[in-house]
mmCIF file of C-alpha atoms in Angstrom:
data_model
loop_
_atom_site.group_PDB
_atom_site.id
_atom_site.type_symbol
_atom_site.label_atom_id
_atom_site.label_comp_id
_atom_site.label_asym_id
_atom_site.label_seq_id
_atom_site.Cartn_x
_atom_site.Cartn_y
_atom_site.Cartn_z
ATOM 1 C CA MET A 1 44.428 177.786 95.470
ATOM 2 C CA PHE A 2 46.686 177.889 92.428
ATOM 3 C CA SER A 3 46.566 177.382 88.672
ATOM 4 C CA LEU A 4 48.370 174.772 86.657
ATOM 5 C CA HIS A 5 48.856 176.270 83.206
ATOM 6 C CA GLY A 6 49.035 173.181 81.025
ATOM 7 C CA THR A 7 50.214 172.785 77.465
ATOM 8 C CA ARG A 8 47.566 171.467 75.071
ATOM 9 C CA LYS A 9 49.161 167.987 75.207
ATOM 10 C CA LEU A 10 48.936 167.925 78.993
ATOM 11 C CA LEU A 11 45.397 169.313 79.132
ATOM 12 C CA ASP A 12 44.235 166.703 76.608
ATOM 13 C CA ARG A 13 45.848 163.779 78.443
ATOM 14 C CA ALA A 14 44.529 164.893 81.833
ATOM 15 C CA LYS A 15 41.059 165.463 80.367
ATOM 16 C CA ALA A 16 41.222 168.758 82.214
ATOM 17 C CA GLU A 17 38.414 171.257 82.524
ATOM 18 C CA VAL A 18 40.099 174.547 81.687
ATOM 19 C CA MET A 19 39.093 177.547 83.772
ATOM 20 C CA ALA A 20 40.269 181.126 84.139
ATOM 21 C CA PRO A 21 43.642 181.226 85.909
ATOM 22 C CA VAL A 22 43.854 182.109 89.578
ATOM 23 C CA LEU A 23 45.020 185.728 89.635
ATOM 24 C CA LYS A 24 45.976 185.768 93.331
ATOM 25 C CA PRO A 25 47.176 182.287 94.301
ATOM 26 C CA THR A 26 47.164 181.388 97.989
ATOM 27 C CA THR A 27 50.520 179.654 97.588
ATOM 28 C CA ALA A 28 53.756 181.535 98.248
ATOM 29 C CA LEU A 29 55.212 180.194 95.013
ATOM 30 C CA GLY A 30 52.166 181.140 92.959
ATOM 31 C CA ASN A 31 51.061 179.334 89.813
ATOM 32 C CA TRP A 32 52.729 176.487 87.963
ATOM 33 C CA TYR A 33 53.193 175.453 84.331
ATOM 34 C CA GLY A 34 53.186 171.879 83.084
ATOM 35 C CA THR A 35 53.900 169.819 79.997
ATOM 36 C CA VAL A 36 54.143 166.159 79.024
ATOM 37 C CA LEU A 37 57.534 164.539 78.444
ATOM 38 C CA PHE A 38 57.320 161.536 76.134
ATOM 39 C CA TRP A 39 59.879 159.502 78.000
ATOM 40 C CA ARG A 40 59.570 155.937 79.237
ATOM 41 C CA PRO A 41 57.773 156.194 81.561
ATOM 42 C CA GLN A 42 55.944 159.293 80.394
ATOM 43 C CA ALA A 43 56.430 162.190 82.772
ATOM 44 C CA VAL A 44 55.101 165.630 83.563
ATOM 45 C CA LEU A 45 57.482 168.543 83.901
ATOM 46 C CA LEU A 46 56.200 171.322 86.137
ATOM 47 C CA ALA A 47 57.909 174.691 86.410
ATOM 48 C CA ASN A 48 56.969 177.265 88.967
ATOM 49 C CA GLU A 49 56.023 180.529 87.264
ATOM 50 C CA LYS A 50 57.720 182.703 89.892
ATOM 51 C CA THR A 51 60.983 180.813 90.504
ATOM 52 C CA LEU A 52 61.109 178.415 87.511
ATOM 53 C CA PHE A 53 61.836 175.644 90.041
ATOM 54 C CA PRO A 54 61.150 172.314 88.275
ATOM 55 C CA VAL A 55 59.232 169.314 89.581
ATOM 56 C CA LEU A 56 58.909 166.001 87.727
ATOM 57 C CA LEU A 57 56.359 163.263 88.289
ATOM 58 C CA PRO A 58 54.924 160.315 86.377
ATOM 59 C CA LEU A 59 52.088 161.183 84.000
ATOM 60 C CA ALA A 60 50.079 158.028 84.658
ATOM 61 C CA PRO A 61 47.325 158.060 85.663
ATOM 62 C CA ALA A 62 46.836 161.428 83.979
ATOM 63 C CA VAL A 63 43.345 162.052 85.350
ATOM 64 C CA THR A 64 44.739 162.110 88.917
ATOM 65 C CA LEU A 65 47.610 164.460 88.110
ATOM 66 C CA MET A 66 46.238 167.543 89.868
ATOM 67 C CA ALA A 67 45.733 165.559 93.089
ATOM 68 C CA ARG A 68 49.308 164.183 92.926
ATOM 69 C CA ILE A 69 51.052 167.518 92.403
ATOM 70 C CA PRO A 70 51.204 168.625 96.069
ATOM 71 C CA ASP A 71 53.030 165.434 97.086
ATOM 72 C CA ALA A 72 55.498 165.753 94.193
ATOM 73 C CA VAL A 73 56.147 169.374 95.166
ATOM 74 C CA ARG A 74 56.632 168.311 98.801
ATOM 75 C CA ARG A 75 59.162 165.611 97.872
ATOM 76 C CA THR A 76 61.145 167.900 95.587
ATOM 77 C CA LEU A 77 61.188 170.858 97.996
ATOM 78 C CA SER A 78 62.220 168.504 100.824
ATOM 79 C CA ALA A 79 65.070 167.103 98.741
ATOM 80 C CA HIS A 80 66.138 170.696 98.048
ATOM 81 C CA ASN A 81 66.214 171.234 101.844
ATOM 82 C CA ALA A 82 63.625 174.015 101.833
ATOM 83 C CA ALA A 83 62.316 174.965 105.283
ATOM 84 C CA THR A 84 59.772 172.433 106.557
ATOM 85 C CA GLU A 85 57.374 175.184 107.662
ATOM 86 C CA PHE A 86 57.449 176.647 104.146
ATOM 87 C CA ILE A 87 56.863 173.255 102.523
ATOM 88 C CA GLU A 88 53.888 172.457 104.747
ATOM 89 C CA SER A 89 52.351 175.884 104.156
ATOM 90 C CA GLU A 90 52.830 175.587 100.409
ATOM 91 C CA VAL A 91 51.453 172.067 100.132
ATOM 92 C CA SER A 92 48.398 172.816 102.277
ATOM 93 C CA ALA A 93 47.628 175.813 100.031
ATOM 94 C CA MET A 94 47.867 173.554 96.948
ATOM 95 C CA VAL A 95 44.843 171.461 97.889
ATOM 96 C CA ASP A 96 42.675 173.409 95.448
ATOM 97 C CA GLY A 97 44.198 173.460 91.969
ATOM 98 C CA ARG A 98 42.659 174.831 88.794
ATOM 99 C CA TRP A 99 43.612 173.972 85.207
ATOM 100 C CA ALA A 100 44.334 176.892 82.872
ATOM 101 C CA LYS A 101 45.821 177.473 79.441
ATOM 102 C CA THR A 102 49.418 178.606 79.137
ATOM 103 C CA ALA A 103 49.996 182.352 79.022
ATOM 104 C CA ASN A 104 53.698 182.999 79.735
ATOM 105 C CA ARG A 105 55.985 182.233 76.801
ATOM 106 C CA SER A 106 59.111 182.800 78.871
ATOM 107 C CA VAL A 107 58.187 179.961 81.230
ATOM 108 C CA LEU A 108 57.334 177.743 78.249
ATOM 109 C CA GLY A 109 60.772 178.462 76.778
ATOM 110 C CA VAL A 110 62.486 177.482 80.024
ATOM 111 C CA MET A 111 60.408 174.298 80.186
ATOM 112 C CA ASN A 112 61.428 173.480 76.621
ATOM 113 C CA GLU A 113 65.097 173.844 77.599
ATOM 114 C CA PHE A 114 64.545 171.736 80.737
ATOM 115 C CA SER A 115 62.872 168.989 78.696
ATOM 116 C CA HIS A 116 65.787 168.838 76.230
ATOM 117 C CA LEU A 117 68.419 168.951 78.963
ATOM 118 C CA GLY A 118 66.523 166.389 81.057
ATOM 119 C CA GLY A 119 66.358 164.077 78.050
ATOM 120 C CA GLN A 120 70.103 164.420 77.504
ATOM 121 C CA ILE A 121 70.830 163.711 81.165
ATOM 122 C CA ARG A 122 68.659 160.582 81.006
ATOM 123 C CA ARG A 123 70.359 159.400 77.796
ATOM 124 C CA HIS A 124 73.843 159.937 79.221
ATOM 125 C CA TYR A 125 73.369 158.715 82.797
ATOM 126 C CA GLY A 126 70.406 156.397 82.301
ATOM 127 C CA PRO A 127 66.987 156.837 83.838
ATOM 128 C CA THR A 128 67.343 158.780 87.033
ATOM 129 C CA ASP A 129 64.849 159.347 89.740
ATOM 130 C CA PHE A 130 62.549 162.267 88.989
ATOM 131 C CA VAL A 131 63.420 164.176 92.168
ATOM 132 C CA ALA A 132 67.174 163.939 91.506
ATOM 133 C CA LEU A 133 66.644 165.038 87.910
ATOM 134 C CA ALA A 134 64.490 167.999 89.001
ATOM 135 C CA LEU A 135 67.199 169.085 91.439
ATOM 136 C CA ALA A 136 69.830 168.891 88.687
ATOM 137 C CA LEU A 137 67.642 170.987 86.379
ATOM 138 C CA SER A 138 67.045 173.527 89.153
ATOM 139 C CA GLU A 139 70.743 174.449 89.072
ATOM 140 C CA VAL A 140 70.675 175.414 85.390
ATOM 141 C CA PRO A 141 71.093 179.165 84.795
ATOM 142 C CA CYS A 142 68.021 180.700 83.158
ATOM 143 C CA GLY A 143 68.219 183.915 81.157
ATOM 144 C CA ILE A 144 65.066 185.392 82.657
ATOM 145 C CA LEU A 145 66.590 185.010 86.139
ATOM 146 C CA PHE A 146 69.955 186.642 85.344
ATOM 147 C CA GLU A 147 68.998 189.962 86.926
ATOM 148 C CA ARG A 148 67.824 188.203 90.062
ATOM 149 C CA HIS A 149 69.309 184.928 91.311
ATOM 150 C CA VAL A 150 70.391 183.261 88.026
ATOM 151 C CA SER A 151 69.067 179.731 88.623
ATOM 152 C CA PRO A 152 65.763 178.308 89.893
ATOM 153 C CA ASP A 153 67.336 176.767 93.005
ATOM 154 C CA ARG A 154 68.727 180.134 94.101
ATOM 155 C CA GLU A 155 65.504 181.920 93.181
ATOM 156 C CA LEU A 156 63.598 179.415 95.321
ATOM 157 C CA ASP A 157 66.008 179.938 98.225
ATOM 158 C CA ALA A 158 65.453 183.708 98.026
ATOM 159 C CA THR A 159 61.675 183.238 97.908
ATOM 160 C CA VAL A 160 61.721 180.923 100.931
ATOM 161 C CA ALA A 161 63.967 183.337 102.858
ATOM 162 C CA ALA A 162 61.599 186.235 102.104
ATOM 163 C CA TRP A 163 58.635 184.102 103.193
ATOM 164 C CA ILE A 164 60.353 183.186 106.481
ATOM 165 C CA THR A 165 61.215 186.843 107.128
ATOM 166 C CA ALA A 166 57.612 187.894 106.448
ATOM 167 C CA LYS A 167 56.276 185.176 108.768
ATOM 168 C CA ALA A 168 58.682 186.240 111.520
ATOM 169 C CA GLY A 169 57.457 189.823 111.135
ATOM 170 C CA GLU A 170 53.825 188.686 111.460
ATOM 171 C CA ARG A 171 54.599 186.925 114.737
ATOM 172 C CA LYS A 172 55.993 190.053 116.388
#
């Protein structure tokens, strides 16, 4: 179980029923944030609250967005070469998602930067595939990660490594 903290524009388009956020997500990555990008085609930018790792997927059809998130996360984590065991664990824990309002301004600020940078990349290089664009954005240094691993891709790698170490310890 996890929460998707959506911006008002995303919540309205998805016709989402807003609930209280999940305080203890069952996913290793925790909760996610999402917003609409008014590109052609319209897209949704997700950013993981813990690592800031971005995921992009088409908005349409908006009412099925929550059900499509696990597959988009799987594809992006796979392209990043995250451990298969981690990906499968994460995706299976994402079966139950809950819509919530945004609460973390730092994550919203990072998403705003990602949306501007993503738009510039698309204008310069032409429309790129959403997974490739998410991977490019994941390498961008983020101020709130400077005291840890600097960029979302490195923060994700550290989170996956810690998860693998914890799982290995459980098996002993």
